Amino acid sequence: MADQDHRITAQMQDVFAQVTQTCETQFGFRFLTILKILPDPVNVLRVHSSSPDDYQIGALKPMGGTHWGKLVIDGGQTWLGNGADEVLWAFPDAQLILSKGCKACACAPVISEGKTVGVLSLNASLDAYTAEDLLEMSRIAQHLIPALRH
């Protein structure tokens, strides 16, 4: 992460910590990640993780061009996956996600000026999240705009 555009500042970490705490209180999760959308059409950058030993900060994840990427990144839509089949459909690292007991994944895009600049992703046990939760997660995700436009 030597590139200036991808350095995580203390201010960004504070925003990530506040969003993480809010999500823990309101929804709970086994792990939470925050992804930054890059100009690279293939990869996104993991800029925050509540479980950095398993989901390293600074790691690239090939989500652009996937069905999930077209829906969440390109389309700016929330996504709620429940069950192993849906997790496998969405993520190239699905086996790791499932090995953590996570069969529910809720993703809310971070939208700035009509463009997706990031994604807030919460993972938990089956049926942990509802469509109504996605509405609130989407609102919370927008607090990440200043940190992800950096």
PDB file of C-alpha atoms in Angstrom:
ATOM      1  CA  MET A   1       0.000   0.000   0.000  1.00  0.00           C
ATOM      2  CA  ALA A   2       2.872   2.327  -0.753  1.00  0.00           C
ATOM      3  CA  ASP A   3       0.717   4.245  -3.217  1.00  0.00           C
ATOM      4  CA  GLN A   4      -0.399   7.530  -1.624  1.00  0.00           C
ATOM      5  CA  ASP A   5      -3.994   7.058  -2.779  1.00  0.00           C
ATOM      6  CA  HIS A   6      -4.368   3.848  -0.776  1.00  0.00           C
ATOM      7  CA  ARG A   7      -2.815   4.792   2.541  1.00  0.00           C
ATOM      8  CA  ILE A   8      -5.124   4.461   5.520  1.00  0.00           C
ATOM      9  CA  THR A   9      -4.962   7.560   7.691  1.00  0.00           C
ATOM     10  CA  ALA A  10      -5.840   7.872  11.370  1.00  0.00           C
ATOM     11  CA  GLN A  11      -8.917   9.881  10.381  1.00  0.00           C
ATOM     12  CA  MET A  12     -10.051   7.073   8.060  1.00  0.00           C
ATOM     13  CA  GLN A  13      -9.455   4.503  10.807  1.00  0.00           C
ATOM     14  CA  ASP A  14     -11.624   6.563  13.167  1.00  0.00           C
ATOM     15  CA  VAL A  15     -14.477   6.581  10.639  1.00  0.00           C
ATOM     16  CA  PHE A  16     -14.097   2.826  10.070  1.00  0.00           C
ATOM     17  CA  ALA A  17     -14.112   2.190  13.846  1.00  0.00           C
ATOM     18  CA  GLN A  18     -17.267   4.283  14.335  1.00  0.00           C
ATOM     19  CA  VAL A  19     -19.112   2.481  11.540  1.00  0.00           C
ATOM     20  CA  THR A  20     -17.941  -0.892  12.871  1.00  0.00           C
ATOM     21  CA  GLN A  21     -19.191  -0.070  16.381  1.00  0.00           C
ATOM     22  CA  THR A  22     -22.537   1.154  15.048  1.00  0.00           C
ATOM     23  CA  CYS A  23     -22.988  -2.029  13.005  1.00  0.00           C
ATOM     24  CA  GLU A  24     -21.993  -4.234  15.946  1.00  0.00           C
ATOM     25  CA  THR A  25     -24.574  -2.526  18.154  1.00  0.00           C
ATOM     26  CA  GLN A  26     -27.397  -2.451  15.609  1.00  0.00           C
ATOM     27  CA  PHE A  27     -26.951  -5.717  13.715  1.00  0.00           C
ATOM     28  CA  GLY A  28     -24.103  -7.805  15.086  1.00  0.00           C
ATOM     29  CA  PHE A  29     -21.697  -9.713  12.877  1.00  0.00           C
ATOM     30  CA  ARG A  30     -19.027 -12.391  12.904  1.00  0.00           C
ATOM     31  CA  PHE A  31     -16.874 -10.159  10.753  1.00  0.00           C
ATOM     32  CA  LEU A  32     -17.218  -6.897   8.888  1.00  0.00           C
ATOM     33  CA  THR A  33     -15.193  -5.584   5.982  1.00  0.00           C
ATOM     34  CA  ILE A  34     -15.060  -2.304   4.114  1.00  0.00           C
ATOM     35  CA  LEU A  35     -14.017  -2.350   0.479  1.00  0.00           C
ATOM     36  CA  LYS A  36     -12.823   0.591  -1.600  1.00  0.00           C
ATOM     37  CA  ILE A  37     -13.613   0.638  -5.307  1.00  0.00           C
ATOM     38  CA  LEU A  38     -10.486   1.129  -7.414  1.00  0.00           C
ATOM     39  CA  PRO A  39     -10.113   2.398 -10.977  1.00  0.00           C
ATOM     40  CA  ASP A  40      -8.903  -1.163 -11.712  1.00  0.00           C
ATOM     41  CA  PRO A  41     -11.979  -2.795 -13.287  1.00  0.00           C
ATOM     42  CA  VAL A  42     -11.248  -6.166 -11.660  1.00  0.00           C
ATOM     43  CA  ASN A  43     -10.167  -5.615  -8.052  1.00  0.00           C
ATOM     44  CA  VAL A  44     -11.473  -3.839  -4.988  1.00  0.00           C
ATOM     45  CA  LEU A  45      -9.250  -2.962  -2.017  1.00  0.00           C
ATOM     46  CA  ARG A  46     -10.032  -4.117   1.508  1.00  0.00           C
ATOM     47  CA  VAL A  47      -9.438  -1.021   3.654  1.00  0.00           C
ATOM     48  CA  HIS A  48     -10.921  -2.263   6.927  1.00  0.00           C
ATOM     49  CA  SER A  49     -11.596  -5.611   8.539  1.00  0.00           C
ATOM     50  CA  SER A  50     -12.881  -6.584  11.956  1.00  0.00           C
ATOM     51  CA  SER A  51     -10.950  -9.837  11.463  1.00  0.00           C
ATOM     52  CA  PRO A  52      -7.630  -8.750   9.906  1.00  0.00           C
ATOM     53  CA  ASP A  53      -5.932 -12.119  10.491  1.00  0.00           C
ATOM     54  CA  ASP A  54      -8.357 -13.758   8.056  1.00  0.00           C
ATOM     55  CA  TYR A  55      -9.276 -10.747   5.922  1.00  0.00           C
ATOM     56  CA  GLN A  56      -6.117  -8.682   5.537  1.00  0.00           C
ATOM     57  CA  ILE A  57      -6.311  -4.926   5.188  1.00  0.00           C
ATOM     58  CA  GLY A  58      -4.719  -3.871   1.916  1.00  0.00           C
ATOM     59  CA  ALA A  59      -5.635  -7.089   0.136  1.00  0.00           C
ATOM     60  CA  LEU A  60      -7.166  -6.961  -3.310  1.00  0.00           C
ATOM     61  CA  LYS A  61     -10.336  -8.907  -3.986  1.00  0.00           C
ATOM     62  CA  PRO A  62     -11.437  -9.682  -7.580  1.00  0.00           C
ATOM     63  CA  MET A  63     -15.057  -8.504  -7.470  1.00  0.00           C
ATOM     64  CA  GLY A  64     -15.321  -6.278 -10.541  1.00  0.00           C
ATOM     65  CA  GLY A  65     -17.055  -7.993 -13.420  1.00  0.00           C
ATOM     66  CA  THR A  66     -18.661 -10.647 -11.201  1.00  0.00           C
ATOM     67  CA  HIS A  67     -22.438 -10.940 -10.986  1.00  0.00           C
ATOM     68  CA  TRP A  68     -22.188  -9.500  -7.449  1.00  0.00           C
ATOM     69  CA  GLY A  69     -19.977  -6.672  -8.738  1.00  0.00           C
ATOM     70  CA  LYS A  70     -22.420  -5.802 -11.489  1.00  0.00           C
ATOM     71  CA  LEU A  71     -25.251  -5.625  -8.965  1.00  0.00           C
ATOM     72  CA  VAL A  72     -23.537  -3.894  -6.026  1.00  0.00           C
ATOM     73  CA  ILE A  73     -20.629  -1.958  -7.559  1.00  0.00           C
ATOM     74  CA  ASP A  74     -21.994  -1.095 -10.997  1.00  0.00           C
ATOM     75  CA  GLY A  75     -25.676  -0.992 -10.031  1.00  0.00           C
ATOM     76  CA  GLY A  76     -25.295   0.577  -6.600  1.00  0.00           C
ATOM     77  CA  GLN A  77     -27.762  -1.912  -5.118  1.00  0.00           C
ATOM     78  CA  THR A  78     -27.712  -3.552  -1.710  1.00  0.00           C
ATOM     79  CA  TRP A  79     -27.351  -7.324  -1.629  1.00  0.00           C
ATOM     80  CA  LEU A  80     -28.472  -9.840   0.971  1.00  0.00           C
ATOM     81  CA  GLY A  81     -27.259 -13.400   0.647  1.00  0.00           C
ATOM     82  CA  ASN A  82     -28.648 -16.166   2.837  1.00  0.00           C
ATOM     83  CA  GLY A  83     -27.309 -19.675   2.541  1.00  0.00           C
ATOM     84  CA  ALA A  84     -24.155 -21.314   1.283  1.00  0.00           C
ATOM     85  CA  ASP A  85     -25.299 -21.268  -2.354  1.00  0.00           C
ATOM     86  CA  GLU A  86     -25.733 -17.492  -2.332  1.00  0.00           C
ATOM     87  CA  VAL A  87     -22.370 -16.915  -0.647  1.00  0.00           C
ATOM     88  CA  LEU A  88     -20.725 -19.221  -3.205  1.00  0.00           C
ATOM     89  CA  TRP A  89     -22.463 -17.311  -6.019  1.00  0.00           C
ATOM     90  CA  ALA A  90     -21.149 -13.969  -4.792  1.00  0.00           C
ATOM     91  CA  PHE A  91     -17.602 -14.358  -3.513  1.00  0.00           C
ATOM     92  CA  PRO A  92     -14.385 -15.942  -4.775  1.00  0.00           C
ATOM     93  CA  ASP A  93     -13.360 -16.468  -1.120  1.00  0.00           C
ATOM     94  CA  ALA A  94     -16.688 -18.075  -0.222  1.00  0.00           C
ATOM     95  CA  GLN A  95     -15.103 -21.156   1.337  1.00  0.00           C
ATOM     96  CA  LEU A  96     -13.297 -18.998   3.913  1.00  0.00           C
ATOM     97  CA  ILE A  97     -16.495 -17.065   4.642  1.00  0.00           C
ATOM     98  CA  LEU A  98     -18.455 -20.290   5.096  1.00  0.00           C
ATOM     99  CA  SER A  99     -15.707 -21.789   7.276  1.00  0.00           C
ATOM    100  CA  LYS A 100     -16.313 -18.915   9.727  1.00  0.00           C
ATOM    101  CA  GLY A 101     -19.932 -20.012  10.127  1.00  0.00           C
ATOM    102  CA  CYS A 102     -21.197 -17.201   7.937  1.00  0.00           C
ATOM    103  CA  LYS A 103     -24.101 -18.079   5.705  1.00  0.00           C
ATOM    104  CA  ALA A 104     -25.574 -14.582   5.715  1.00  0.00           C
ATOM    105  CA  CYS A 105     -23.924 -11.633   4.054  1.00  0.00           C
ATOM    106  CA  ALA A 106     -25.349  -8.131   3.821  1.00  0.00           C
ATOM    107  CA  CYS A 107     -23.659  -5.633   1.525  1.00  0.00           C
ATOM    108  CA  ALA A 108     -24.423  -1.939   1.212  1.00  0.00           C
ATOM    109  CA  PRO A 109     -22.733   0.191  -1.444  1.00  0.00           C
ATOM    110  CA  VAL A 110     -21.263   3.545  -0.487  1.00  0.00           C
ATOM    111  CA  ILE A 111     -22.546   6.007  -3.089  1.00  0.00           C
ATOM    112  CA  SER A 112     -20.940   9.392  -3.708  1.00  0.00           C
ATOM    113  CA  GLU A 113     -22.044  11.670  -6.536  1.00  0.00           C
ATOM    114  CA  GLY A 114     -23.968   8.816  -8.144  1.00  0.00           C
ATOM    115  CA  LYS A 115     -21.003   6.432  -8.158  1.00  0.00           C
ATOM    116  CA  THR A 116     -20.164   3.488  -5.913  1.00  0.00           C
ATOM    117  CA  VAL A 117     -16.931   4.314  -4.054  1.00  0.00           C
ATOM    118  CA  GLY A 118     -17.022   1.438  -1.569  1.00  0.00           C
ATOM    119  CA  VAL A 119     -18.979  -1.379   0.020  1.00  0.00           C
ATOM    120  CA  LEU A 120     -19.843  -2.149   3.632  1.00  0.00           C
ATOM    121  CA  SER A 121     -20.121  -5.911   4.135  1.00  0.00           C
ATOM    122  CA  LEU A 122     -21.410  -7.700   7.246  1.00  0.00           C
ATOM    123  CA  ASN A 123     -21.246 -11.456   7.647  1.00  0.00           C
ATOM    124  CA  ALA A 124     -23.016 -13.647  10.197  1.00  0.00           C
ATOM    125  CA  SER A 125     -24.982 -16.850  10.686  1.00  0.00           C
ATOM    126  CA  LEU A 126     -27.890 -17.841   8.457  1.00  0.00           C
ATOM    127  CA  ASP A 127     -30.846 -15.418   8.488  1.00  0.00           C
ATOM    128  CA  ALA A 128     -29.018 -12.886  10.659  1.00  0.00           C
ATOM    129  CA  TYR A 129     -30.109  -9.962   8.465  1.00  0.00           C
ATOM    130  CA  THR A 130     -33.341  -8.805   6.891  1.00  0.00           C
ATOM    131  CA  ALA A 131     -34.266  -6.601   3.965  1.00  0.00           C
ATOM    132  CA  GLU A 132     -35.183  -3.929   6.519  1.00  0.00           C
ATOM    133  CA  ASP A 133     -31.664  -4.169   7.970  1.00  0.00           C
ATOM    134  CA  LEU A 134     -30.282  -3.422   4.509  1.00  0.00           C
ATOM    135  CA  LEU A 135     -32.065  -0.070   4.488  1.00  0.00           C
ATOM    136  CA  GLU A 136     -30.374   0.969   7.745  1.00  0.00           C
ATOM    137  CA  MET A 137     -27.002  -0.495   6.671  1.00  0.00           C
ATOM    138  CA  SER A 138     -27.236   1.552   3.506  1.00  0.00           C
ATOM    139  CA  ARG A 139     -27.747   4.713   5.555  1.00  0.00           C
ATOM    140  CA  ILE A 140     -24.818   3.847   7.831  1.00  0.00           C
ATOM    141  CA  ALA A 141     -22.596   3.021   4.835  1.00  0.00           C
ATOM    142  CA  GLN A 142     -22.893   6.599   3.580  1.00  0.00           C
ATOM    143  CA  HIS A 143     -20.890   7.758   6.625  1.00  0.00           C
ATOM    144  CA  LEU A 144     -17.903   6.125   4.901  1.00  0.00           C
ATOM    145  CA  ILE A 145     -17.930   8.569   1.966  1.00  0.00           C
ATOM    146  CA  PRO A 146     -15.235  10.941   3.301  1.00  0.00           C
ATOM    147  CA  ALA A 147     -12.898   8.046   4.123  1.00  0.00           C
ATOM    148  CA  LEU A 148     -13.380   6.246   0.796  1.00  0.00           C
ATOM    149  CA  ARG A 149     -13.137   9.277  -1.501  1.00  0.00           C
ATOM    150  CA  HIS A 150      -9.626   9.864  -0.139  1.00  0.00           C
TER     151      HIS A 150
END
